[in-house]
Amino acid sequence: MHKHVEWDDPGSASVERYYADHPQDYPEPHEGSIVSARFHGFTVRVKVAARVEDTSIGEVVALIAADNGRRQHSVDDVTLGDTVRLPDAMRAMEPRHPEADEDERD
């Protein structure tokens, strides 16, 4: 059974919005894909196990603070390992974190 999640609106980070001008390049999720959404100031990564219409169903594999890249085990009622439904309309591009830039220079 999956957990119901009220995802944050992806706004300008919307995957659908990003690919609106180039739908032929849109990477449709498939089993094994990692997709992301926003939830209470965190980026939630979901490993896709199944697809139903325009929705991915999968396991939460990461919860990352959008402002600094800090990882957590849970945020409110969403925890690593939970099975969730993520509609394509709620998918979001991941933000870049300063720590990621510093790691690339090493």
PDB file of N, CA and C in Angstrom:
ATOM      1  N   MET A   1       0.836  -1.180   0.000  1.00  0.00           N
ATOM      2  CA  MET A   1       0.000   0.000   0.000  1.00  0.00           C
ATOM      3  C   MET A   1       0.882   1.244   0.000  1.00  0.00           C
ATOM      4  N   HIS A   2       0.493   2.230  -0.748  1.00  0.00           N
ATOM      5  CA  HIS A   2       1.293   3.453  -0.806  1.00  0.00           C
ATOM      6  C   HIS A   2       0.772   4.508   0.165  1.00  0.00           C
ATOM      7  N   LYS A   3       1.665   5.415   0.528  1.00  0.00           N
ATOM      8  CA  LYS A   3       1.317   6.510   1.424  1.00  0.00           C
ATOM      9  C   LYS A   3       0.871   7.702   0.577  1.00  0.00           C
ATOM     10  N   HIS A   4      -0.224   8.337   0.978  1.00  0.00           N
ATOM     11  CA  HIS A   4      -0.694   9.532   0.276  1.00  0.00           C
ATOM     12  C   HIS A   4       0.144  10.728   0.717  1.00  0.00           C
ATOM     13  N   VAL A   5       0.683  11.468  -0.260  1.00  0.00           N
ATOM     14  CA  VAL A   5       1.520  12.624   0.027  1.00  0.00           C
ATOM     15  C   VAL A   5       0.945  13.833  -0.715  1.00  0.00           C
ATOM     16  N   GLU A   6       0.821  14.948  -0.027  1.00  0.00           N
ATOM     17  CA  GLU A   6       0.428  16.215  -0.644  1.00  0.00           C
ATOM     18  C   GLU A   6       1.721  16.932  -1.046  1.00  0.00           C
ATOM     19  N   TRP A   7       2.166  16.700  -2.276  1.00  0.00           N
ATOM     20  CA  TRP A   7       3.412  17.270  -2.778  1.00  0.00           C
ATOM     21  C   TRP A   7       3.313  18.787  -2.884  1.00  0.00           C
ATOM     22  N   ASP A   8       4.440  19.473  -2.704  1.00  0.00           N
ATOM     23  CA  ASP A   8       4.495  20.913  -2.929  1.00  0.00           C
ATOM     24  C   ASP A   8       4.418  21.171  -4.431  1.00  0.00           C
ATOM     25  N   ASP A   9       3.827  22.286  -4.807  1.00  0.00           N
ATOM     26  CA  ASP A   9       3.782  22.688  -6.210  1.00  0.00           C
ATOM     27  C   ASP A   9       5.228  22.922  -6.666  1.00  0.00           C
ATOM     28  N   PRO A  10       5.645  22.313  -7.783  1.00  0.00           N
ATOM     29  CA  PRO A  10       7.034  22.467  -8.218  1.00  0.00           C
ATOM     30  C   PRO A  10       7.353  23.847  -8.774  1.00  0.00           C
ATOM     31  N   GLY A  11       6.333  24.639  -9.106  1.00  0.00           N
ATOM     32  CA  GLY A  11       6.556  26.000  -9.599  1.00  0.00           C
ATOM     33  C   GLY A  11       7.515  26.042 -10.770  1.00  0.00           C
ATOM     34  N   SER A  12       8.498  26.929 -10.703  1.00  0.00           N
ATOM     35  CA  SER A  12       9.438  27.102 -11.816  1.00  0.00           C
ATOM     36  C   SER A  12      10.371  25.903 -11.990  1.00  0.00           C
ATOM     37  N   ALA A  13      10.418  24.999 -11.005  1.00  0.00           N
ATOM     38  CA  ALA A  13      11.258  23.804 -11.100  1.00  0.00           C
ATOM     39  C   ALA A  13      10.505  22.618 -11.703  1.00  0.00           C
ATOM     40  N   SER A  14       9.306  22.859 -12.212  1.00  0.00           N
ATOM     41  CA  SER A  14       8.478  21.791 -12.770  1.00  0.00           C
ATOM     42  C   SER A  14       9.154  21.102 -13.950  1.00  0.00           C
ATOM     43  N   VAL A  15       9.202  19.775 -13.897  1.00  0.00           N
ATOM     44  CA  VAL A  15       9.758  18.994 -15.005  1.00  0.00           C
ATOM     45  C   VAL A  15       8.896  19.189 -16.259  1.00  0.00           C
ATOM     46  N   GLU A  16       7.561  19.149 -16.082  1.00  0.00           N
ATOM     47  CA  GLU A  16       6.662  19.341 -17.230  1.00  0.00           C
ATOM     48  C   GLU A  16       6.867  20.716 -17.854  1.00  0.00           C
ATOM     49  N   ARG A  17       7.003  21.732 -17.025  1.00  0.00           N
ATOM     50  CA  ARG A  17       7.213  23.095 -17.535  1.00  0.00           C
ATOM     51  C   ARG A  17       8.543  23.184 -18.299  1.00  0.00           C
ATOM     52  N   TYR A  18       9.577  22.566 -17.765  1.00  0.00           N
ATOM     53  CA  TYR A  18      10.894  22.589 -18.394  1.00  0.00           C
ATOM     54  C   TYR A  18      10.858  21.977 -19.794  1.00  0.00           C
ATOM     55  N   TYR A  19      10.116  20.872 -19.944  1.00  0.00           N
ATOM     56  CA  TYR A  19      10.066  20.171 -21.221  1.00  0.00           C
ATOM     57  C   TYR A  19       8.891  20.593 -22.106  1.00  0.00           C
ATOM     58  N   ALA A  20       8.140  21.610 -21.720  1.00  0.00           N
ATOM     59  CA  ALA A  20       6.955  22.028 -22.482  1.00  0.00           C
ATOM     60  C   ALA A  20       7.300  22.371 -23.927  1.00  0.00           C
ATOM     61  N   ASP A  21       8.435  22.996 -24.161  1.00  0.00           N
ATOM     62  CA  ASP A  21       8.821  23.385 -25.518  1.00  0.00           C
ATOM     63  C   ASP A  21       9.497  22.256 -26.299  1.00  0.00           C
ATOM     64  N   HIS A  22       9.884  21.206 -25.610  1.00  0.00           N
ATOM     65  CA  HIS A  22      10.578  20.085 -26.255  1.00  0.00           C
ATOM     66  C   HIS A  22      10.030  18.753 -25.743  1.00  0.00           C
ATOM     67  N   PRO A  23       8.753  18.485 -25.987  1.00  0.00           N
ATOM     68  CA  PRO A  23       8.152  17.254 -25.437  1.00  0.00           C
ATOM     69  C   PRO A  23       8.803  15.979 -25.962  1.00  0.00           C
ATOM     70  N   GLN A  24       9.435  16.020 -27.118  1.00  0.00           N
ATOM     71  CA  GLN A  24      10.095  14.836 -27.648  1.00  0.00           C
ATOM     72  C   GLN A  24      11.318  14.449 -26.815  1.00  0.00           C
ATOM     73  N   ASP A  25      11.842  15.382 -26.029  1.00  0.00           N
ATOM     74  CA  ASP A  25      13.000  15.117 -25.182  1.00  0.00           C
ATOM     75  C   ASP A  25      12.618  14.723 -23.758  1.00  0.00           C
ATOM     76  N   TYR A  26      11.317  14.736 -23.449  1.00  0.00           N
ATOM     77  CA  TYR A  26      10.827  14.466 -22.099  1.00  0.00           C
ATOM     78  C   TYR A  26      11.205  13.047 -21.671  1.00  0.00           C
ATOM     79  N   PRO A  27      11.943  12.919 -20.559  1.00  0.00           N
ATOM     80  CA  PRO A  27      12.347  11.585 -20.089  1.00  0.00           C
ATOM     81  C   PRO A  27      11.238  10.916 -19.275  1.00  0.00           C
ATOM     82  N   GLU A  28      10.411  10.117 -19.919  1.00  0.00           N
ATOM     83  CA  GLU A  28       9.327   9.454 -19.194  1.00  0.00           C
ATOM     84  C   GLU A  28       9.914   8.429 -18.236  1.00  0.00           C
ATOM     85  N   PRO A  29       9.503   8.480 -16.980  1.00  0.00           N
ATOM     86  CA  PRO A  29      10.027   7.527 -15.994  1.00  0.00           C
ATOM     87  C   PRO A  29       9.675   6.087 -16.358  1.00  0.00           C
ATOM     88  N   HIS A  30      10.531   5.175 -15.944  1.00  0.00           N
ATOM     89  CA  HIS A  30      10.291   3.750 -16.129  1.00  0.00           C
ATOM     90  C   HIS A  30      10.783   3.034 -14.864  1.00  0.00           C
ATOM     91  N   GLU A  31      10.513   1.764 -14.760  1.00  0.00           N
ATOM     92  CA  GLU A  31      10.946   1.008 -13.586  1.00  0.00           C
ATOM     93  C   GLU A  31      12.446   1.182 -13.390  1.00  0.00           C
ATOM     94  N   GLY A  32      12.830   1.578 -12.191  1.00  0.00           N
ATOM     95  CA  GLY A  32      14.235   1.801 -11.872  1.00  0.00           C
ATOM     96  C   GLY A  32      14.666   3.261 -11.951  1.00  0.00           C
ATOM     97  N   SER A  33      13.866   4.124 -12.609  1.00  0.00           N
ATOM     98  CA  SER A  33      14.181   5.553 -12.679  1.00  0.00           C
ATOM     99  C   SER A  33      14.120   6.172 -11.285  1.00  0.00           C
ATOM    100  N   ILE A  34      14.882   7.243 -11.105  1.00  0.00           N
ATOM    101  CA  ILE A  34      14.780   8.041  -9.892  1.00  0.00           C
ATOM    102  C   ILE A  34      14.146   9.364 -10.301  1.00  0.00           C
ATOM    103  N   VAL A  35      13.002   9.688  -9.693  1.00  0.00           N
ATOM    104  CA  VAL A  35      12.303  10.937  -9.973  1.00  0.00           C
ATOM    105  C   VAL A  35      12.249  11.752  -8.685  1.00  0.00           C
ATOM    106  N   SER A  36      12.050  13.055  -8.825  1.00  0.00           N
ATOM    107  CA  SER A  36      12.081  13.939  -7.663  1.00  0.00           C
ATOM    108  C   SER A  36      10.847  14.816  -7.590  1.00  0.00           C
ATOM    109  N   ALA A  37      10.530  15.208  -6.366  1.00  0.00           N
ATOM    110  CA  ALA A  37       9.440  16.138  -6.097  1.00  0.00           C
ATOM    111  C   ALA A  37       9.831  16.963  -4.874  1.00  0.00           C
ATOM    112  N   ARG A  38       9.018  17.970  -4.576  1.00  0.00           N
ATOM    113  CA  ARG A  38       9.250  18.819  -3.409  1.00  0.00           C
ATOM    114  C   ARG A  38       8.208  18.521  -2.342  1.00  0.00           C
ATOM    115  N   PHE A  39       8.679  18.516  -1.089  1.00  0.00           N
ATOM    116  CA  PHE A  39       7.792  18.265   0.044  1.00  0.00           C
ATOM    117  C   PHE A  39       8.326  19.007   1.260  1.00  0.00           C
ATOM    118  N   HIS A  40       7.631  20.028   1.716  1.00  0.00           N
ATOM    119  CA  HIS A  40       7.966  20.784   2.920  1.00  0.00           C
ATOM    120  C   HIS A  40       9.412  21.282   2.927  1.00  0.00           C
ATOM    121  N   GLY A  41       9.867  21.837   1.804  1.00  0.00           N
ATOM    122  CA  GLY A  41      11.220  22.379   1.732  1.00  0.00           C
ATOM    123  C   GLY A  41      12.303  21.351   1.471  1.00  0.00           C
ATOM    124  N   PHE A  42      11.913  20.132   1.149  1.00  0.00           N
ATOM    125  CA  PHE A  42      12.867  19.069   0.862  1.00  0.00           C
ATOM    126  C   PHE A  42      12.659  18.542  -0.548  1.00  0.00           C
ATOM    127  N   THR A  43      13.724  18.048  -1.135  1.00  0.00           N
ATOM    128  CA  THR A  43      13.640  17.302  -2.377  1.00  0.00           C
ATOM    129  C   THR A  43      13.487  15.844  -1.979  1.00  0.00           C
ATOM    130  N   VAL A  44      12.475  15.199  -2.531  1.00  0.00           N
ATOM    131  CA  VAL A  44      12.229  13.789  -2.249  1.00  0.00           C
ATOM    132  C   VAL A  44      12.550  13.004  -3.511  1.00  0.00           C
ATOM    133  N   ARG A  45      13.466  12.065  -3.407  1.00  0.00           N
ATOM    134  CA  ARG A  45      13.791  11.188  -4.529  1.00  0.00           C
ATOM    135  C   ARG A  45      13.019   9.889  -4.371  1.00  0.00           C
ATOM    136  N   VAL A  46      12.408   9.460  -5.474  1.00  0.00           N
ATOM    137  CA  VAL A  46      11.587   8.256  -5.477  1.00  0.00           C
ATOM    138  C   VAL A  46      12.110   7.314  -6.551  1.00  0.00           C
ATOM    139  N   LYS A  47      12.390   6.064  -6.175  1.00  0.00           N
ATOM    140  CA  LYS A  47      12.807   5.043  -7.137  1.00  0.00           C
ATOM    141  C   LYS A  47      11.545   4.369  -7.678  1.00  0.00           C
ATOM    142  N   VAL A  48      11.315   4.511  -8.979  1.00  0.00           N
ATOM    143  CA  VAL A  48      10.090   4.042  -9.602  1.00  0.00           C
ATOM    144  C   VAL A  48      10.052   2.517  -9.659  1.00  0.00           C
ATOM    145  N   ALA A  49       8.957   1.957  -9.140  1.00  0.00           N
ATOM    146  CA  ALA A  49       8.726   0.511  -9.202  1.00  0.00           C
ATOM    147  C   ALA A  49       7.652   0.186 -10.229  1.00  0.00           C
ATOM    148  N   ALA A  50       6.743   1.145 -10.468  1.00  0.00           N
ATOM    149  CA  ALA A  50       5.640   0.933 -11.415  1.00  0.00           C
ATOM    150  C   ALA A  50       5.129   2.278 -11.910  1.00  0.00           C
ATOM    151  N   ARG A  51       4.416   2.229 -13.032  1.00  0.00           N
ATOM    152  CA  ARG A  51       3.780   3.428 -13.601  1.00  0.00           C
ATOM    153  C   ARG A  51       2.318   3.113 -13.850  1.00  0.00           C
ATOM    154  N   VAL A  52       1.451   4.045 -13.464  1.00  0.00           N
ATOM    155  CA  VAL A  52       0.027   3.952 -13.735  1.00  0.00           C
ATOM    156  C   VAL A  52      -0.365   5.282 -14.350  1.00  0.00           C
ATOM    157  N   GLU A  53      -0.758   5.230 -15.633  1.00  0.00           N
ATOM    158  CA  GLU A  53      -1.071   6.443 -16.386  1.00  0.00           C
ATOM    159  C   GLU A  53       0.093   7.422 -16.264  1.00  0.00           C
ATOM    160  N   ASP A  54      -0.126   8.622 -15.728  1.00  0.00           N
ATOM    161  CA  ASP A  54       0.938   9.625 -15.612  1.00  0.00           C
ATOM    162  C   ASP A  54       1.448   9.746 -14.182  1.00  0.00           C
ATOM    163  N   THR A  55       1.536   8.617 -13.505  1.00  0.00           N
ATOM    164  CA  THR A  55       1.952   8.604 -12.102  1.00  0.00           C
ATOM    165  C   THR A  55       2.984   7.507 -11.875  1.00  0.00           C
ATOM    166  N   SER A  56       4.037   7.881 -11.152  1.00  0.00           N
ATOM    167  CA  SER A  56       5.054   6.908 -10.745  1.00  0.00           C
ATOM    168  C   SER A  56       4.722   6.430  -9.340  1.00  0.00           C
ATOM    169  N   ILE A  57       4.922   5.154  -9.103  1.00  0.00           N
ATOM    170  CA  ILE A  57       4.746   4.567  -7.779  1.00  0.00           C
ATOM    171  C   ILE A  57       6.089   3.968  -7.402  1.00  0.00           C
ATOM    172  N   GLY A  58       6.595   4.352  -6.232  1.00  0.00           N
ATOM    173  CA  GLY A  58       7.891   3.826  -5.856  1.00  0.00           C
ATOM    174  C   GLY A  58       8.287   4.151  -4.433  1.00  0.00           C
ATOM    175  N   GLU A  59       9.518   3.790  -4.101  1.00  0.00           N
ATOM    176  CA  GLU A  59      10.069   3.911  -2.755  1.00  0.00           C
ATOM    177  C   GLU A  59      10.823   5.224  -2.590  1.00  0.00           C
ATOM    178  N   VAL A  60      10.611   5.893  -1.468  1.00  0.00           N
ATOM    179  CA  VAL A  60      11.371   7.096  -1.124  1.00  0.00           C
ATOM    180  C   VAL A  60      12.788   6.646  -0.795  1.00  0.00           C
ATOM    181  N   VAL A  61      13.764   7.136  -1.572  1.00  0.00           N
ATOM    182  CA  VAL A  61      15.153   6.724  -1.365  1.00  0.00           C
ATOM    183  C   VAL A  61      16.041   7.849  -0.842  1.00  0.00           C
ATOM    184  N   ALA A  62      15.522   9.097  -0.832  1.00  0.00           N
ATOM    185  CA  ALA A  62      16.297  10.208  -0.274  1.00  0.00           C
ATOM    186  C   ALA A  62      15.365  11.364   0.066  1.00  0.00           C
ATOM    187  N   LEU A  63      15.711  12.050   1.155  1.00  0.00           N
ATOM    188  CA  LEU A  63      15.046  13.278   1.583  1.00  0.00           C
ATOM    189  C   LEU A  63      16.155  14.300   1.784  1.00  0.00           C
ATOM    190  N   ILE A  64      16.200  15.315   0.923  1.00  0.00           N
ATOM    191  CA  ILE A  64      17.326  16.246   0.885  1.00  0.00           C
ATOM    192  C   ILE A  64      16.817  17.670   1.063  1.00  0.00           C
ATOM    193  N   ALA A  65      17.358  18.398   2.029  1.00  0.00           N
ATOM    194  CA  ALA A  65      16.959  19.787   2.249  1.00  0.00           C
ATOM    195  C   ALA A  65      17.284  20.598   0.998  1.00  0.00           C
ATOM    196  N   ALA A  66      16.294  21.296   0.472  1.00  0.00           N
ATOM    197  CA  ALA A  66      16.466  22.050  -0.768  1.00  0.00           C
ATOM    198  C   ALA A  66      17.418  23.227  -0.598  1.00  0.00           C
ATOM    199  N   ASP A  67      17.559  23.746   0.625  1.00  0.00           N
ATOM    200  CA  ASP A  67      18.397  24.926   0.811  1.00  0.00           C
ATOM    201  C   ASP A  67      19.873  24.625   1.005  1.00  0.00           C
ATOM    202  N   ASN A  68      20.217  23.420   1.536  1.00  0.00           N
ATOM    203  CA  ASN A  68      21.635  23.168   1.818  1.00  0.00           C
ATOM    204  C   ASN A  68      22.115  21.745   1.529  1.00  0.00           C
ATOM    205  N   GLY A  69      21.239  20.873   1.040  1.00  0.00           N
ATOM    206  CA  GLY A  69      21.652  19.516   0.696  1.00  0.00           C
ATOM    207  C   GLY A  69      21.707  18.540   1.854  1.00  0.00           C
ATOM    208  N   ARG A  70      21.311  18.963   3.037  1.00  0.00           N
ATOM    209  CA  ARG A  70      21.316  18.094   4.221  1.00  0.00           C
ATOM    210  C   ARG A  70      20.316  16.952   4.019  1.00  0.00           C
ATOM    211  N   ARG A  71      20.713  15.740   4.346  1.00  0.00           N
ATOM    212  CA  ARG A  71      19.840  14.572   4.201  1.00  0.00           C
ATOM    213  C   ARG A  71      19.222  14.201   5.538  1.00  0.00           C
ATOM    214  N   GLN A  72      17.974  13.708   5.461  1.00  0.00           N
ATOM    215  CA  GLN A  72      17.272  13.295   6.664  1.00  0.00           C
ATOM    216  C   GLN A  72      16.617  11.941   6.442  1.00  0.00           C
ATOM    217  N   HIS A  73      16.283  11.288   7.549  1.00  0.00           N
ATOM    218  CA  HIS A  73      15.617   9.988   7.506  1.00  0.00           C
ATOM    219  C   HIS A  73      14.117  10.157   7.303  1.00  0.00           C
ATOM    220  N   SER A  74      13.557  11.266   7.824  1.00  0.00           N
ATOM    221  CA  SER A  74      12.128  11.517   7.660  1.00  0.00           C
ATOM    222  C   SER A  74      11.846  13.012   7.672  1.00  0.00           C
ATOM    223  N   VAL A  75      10.735  13.370   7.047  1.00  0.00           N
ATOM    224  CA  VAL A  75      10.228  14.739   7.045  1.00  0.00           C
ATOM    225  C   VAL A  75       8.728  14.623   7.255  1.00  0.00           C
ATOM    226  N   ASP A  76       8.250  15.194   8.359  1.00  0.00           N
ATOM    227  CA  ASP A  76       6.850  15.040   8.753  1.00  0.00           C
ATOM    228  C   ASP A  76       6.488  13.562   8.711  1.00  0.00           C
ATOM    229  N   ASP A  77       5.510  13.183   7.889  1.00  0.00           N
ATOM    230  CA  ASP A  77       5.099  11.769   7.870  1.00  0.00           C
ATOM    231  C   ASP A  77       5.675  10.984   6.689  1.00  0.00           C
ATOM    232  N   VAL A  78       6.677  11.544   5.987  1.00  0.00           N
ATOM    233  CA  VAL A  78       7.341  10.827   4.890  1.00  0.00           C
ATOM    234  C   VAL A  78       8.705  10.353   5.381  1.00  0.00           C
ATOM    235  N   THR A  79       8.954   9.052   5.223  1.00  0.00           N
ATOM    236  CA  THR A  79      10.167   8.422   5.739  1.00  0.00           C
ATOM    237  C   THR A  79      10.842   7.614   4.625  1.00  0.00           C
ATOM    238  N   LEU A  80      12.160   7.530   4.699  1.00  0.00           N
ATOM    239  CA  LEU A  80      12.879   6.665   3.757  1.00  0.00           C
ATOM    240  C   LEU A  80      12.238   5.285   3.762  1.00  0.00           C
ATOM    241  N   GLY A  81      12.046   4.706   2.588  1.00  0.00           N
ATOM    242  CA  GLY A  81      11.452   3.384   2.479  1.00  0.00           C
ATOM    243  C   GLY A  81       9.956   3.396   2.242  1.00  0.00           C
ATOM    244  N   ASP A  82       9.285   4.527   2.482  1.00  0.00           N
ATOM    245  CA  ASP A  82       7.847   4.608   2.218  1.00  0.00           C
ATOM    246  C   ASP A  82       7.576   4.411   0.729  1.00  0.00           C
ATOM    247  N   THR A  83       6.451   3.793   0.416  1.00  0.00           N
ATOM    248  CA  THR A  83       5.979   3.687  -0.964  1.00  0.00           C
ATOM    249  C   THR A  83       4.983   4.816  -1.194  1.00  0.00           C
ATOM    250  N   VAL A  84       5.228   5.614  -2.242  1.00  0.00           N
ATOM    251  CA  VAL A  84       4.403   6.786  -2.528  1.00  0.00           C
ATOM    252  C   VAL A  84       4.003   6.824  -3.999  1.00  0.00           C
ATOM    253  N   ARG A  85       2.996   7.624  -4.288  1.00  0.00           N
ATOM    254  CA  ARG A  85       2.568   7.904  -5.664  1.00  0.00           C
ATOM    255  C   ARG A  85       3.024   9.317  -5.996  1.00  0.00           C
ATOM    256  N   LEU A  86       3.663   9.490  -7.155  1.00  0.00           N
ATOM    257  CA  LEU A  86       4.154  10.796  -7.570  1.00  0.00           C
ATOM    258  C   LEU A  86       3.649  11.094  -8.985  1.00  0.00           C
ATOM    259  N   PRO A  87       2.623  11.939  -9.108  1.00  0.00           N
ATOM    260  CA  PRO A  87       2.121  12.307 -10.432  1.00  0.00           C
ATOM    261  C   PRO A  87       3.180  13.095 -11.202  1.00  0.00           C
ATOM    262  N   ASP A  88       3.238  12.888 -12.513  1.00  0.00           N
ATOM    263  CA  ASP A  88       4.202  13.615 -13.340  1.00  0.00           C
ATOM    264  C   ASP A  88       4.067  15.120 -13.170  1.00  0.00           C
ATOM    265  N   ALA A  89       2.854  15.620 -12.973  1.00  0.00           N
ATOM    266  CA  ALA A  89       2.625  17.061 -12.828  1.00  0.00           C
ATOM    267  C   ALA A  89       3.305  17.633 -11.578  1.00  0.00           C
ATOM    268  N   MET A  90       3.678  16.783 -10.631  1.00  0.00           N
ATOM    269  CA  MET A  90       4.313  17.246  -9.398  1.00  0.00           C
ATOM    270  C   MET A  90       5.819  17.017  -9.386  1.00  0.00           C
ATOM    271  N   ARG A  91       6.352  16.408 -10.445  1.00  0.00           N
ATOM    272  CA  ARG A  91       7.804  16.181 -10.509  1.00  0.00           C
ATOM    273  C   ARG A  91       8.537  17.514 -10.586  1.00  0.00           C
ATOM    274  N   ALA A  92       9.710  17.582  -9.936  1.00  0.00           N
ATOM    275  CA  ALA A  92      10.490  18.818  -9.893  1.00  0.00           C
ATOM    276  C   ALA A  92      11.961  18.546 -10.190  1.00  0.00           C
ATOM    277  N   MET A  93      12.582  19.513 -10.834  1.00  0.00           N
ATOM    278  CA  MET A  93      14.029  19.464 -11.059  1.00  0.00           C
ATOM    279  C   MET A  93      14.701  19.650  -9.694  1.00  0.00           C
ATOM    280  N   GLU A  94      15.849  19.044  -9.515  1.00  0.00           N
ATOM    281  CA  GLU A  94      16.556  19.175  -8.242  1.00  0.00           C
ATOM    282  C   GLU A  94      17.413  20.434  -8.242  1.00  0.00           C
ATOM    283  N   PRO A  95      17.447  21.129  -7.093  1.00  0.00           N
ATOM    284  CA  PRO A  95      18.300  22.322  -6.988  1.00  0.00           C
ATOM    285  C   PRO A  95      19.763  21.912  -6.882  1.00  0.00           C
ATOM    286  N   ARG A  96      20.642  22.827  -7.271  1.00  0.00           N
ATOM    287  CA  ARG A  96      22.072  22.600  -7.067  1.00  0.00           C
ATOM    288  C   ARG A  96      22.443  23.162  -5.707  1.00  0.00           C
ATOM    289  N   HIS A  97      23.280  22.444  -5.001  1.00  0.00           N
ATOM    290  CA  HIS A  97      23.688  22.864  -3.667  1.00  0.00           C
ATOM    291  C   HIS A  97      25.153  23.281  -3.704  1.00  0.00           C
ATOM    292  N   PRO A  98      25.546  24.278  -2.920  1.00  0.00           N
ATOM    293  CA  PRO A  98      26.949  24.702  -2.894  1.00  0.00           C
ATOM    294  C   PRO A  98      27.908  23.556  -2.622  1.00  0.00           C
ATOM    295  N   GLU A  99      27.521  22.623  -1.759  1.00  0.00           N
ATOM    296  CA  GLU A  99      28.400  21.496  -1.436  1.00  0.00           C
ATOM    297  C   GLU A  99      28.688  20.651  -2.688  1.00  0.00           C
ATOM    298  N   ALA A 100      27.691  20.514  -3.559  1.00  0.00           N
ATOM    299  CA  ALA A 100      27.874  19.726  -4.778  1.00  0.00           C
ATOM    300  C   ALA A 100      28.913  20.381  -5.685  1.00  0.00           C
ATOM    301  N   ASP A 101      28.878  21.711  -5.778  1.00  0.00           N
ATOM    302  CA  ASP A 101      29.846  22.436  -6.600  1.00  0.00           C
ATOM    303  C   ASP A 101      31.253  22.249  -6.063  1.00  0.00           C
ATOM    304  N   GLU A 102      31.399  22.306  -4.727  1.00  0.00           N
ATOM    305  CA  GLU A 102      32.712  22.153  -4.116  1.00  0.00           C
ATOM    306  C   GLU A 102      33.255  20.744  -4.343  1.00  0.00           C
ATOM    307  N   ASP A 103      32.406  19.726  -4.279  1.00  0.00           N
ATOM    308  CA  ASP A 103      32.839  18.346  -4.489  1.00  0.00           C
ATOM    309  C   ASP A 103      33.361  18.141  -5.894  1.00  0.00           C
ATOM    310  N   GLU A 104      32.770  18.817  -6.877  1.00  0.00           N
ATOM    311  CA  GLU A 104      33.184  18.630  -8.268  1.00  0.00           C
ATOM    312  C   GLU A 104      34.583  19.153  -8.522  1.00  0.00           C
ATOM    313  N   ARG A 105      35.039  20.114  -7.701  1.00  0.00           N
ATOM    314  CA  ARG A 105      36.378  20.695  -7.904  1.00  0.00           C
ATOM    315  C   ARG A 105      37.476  19.830  -7.336  1.00  0.00           C
ATOM    316  N   ASP A 106      37.144  18.899  -6.471  1.00  0.00           N
ATOM    317  CA  ASP A 106      38.165  18.037  -5.844  1.00  0.00           C
ATOM    318  C   ASP A 106      38.738  17.051  -6.827  1.00  0.00           C
TER     319      ASP A 106
END
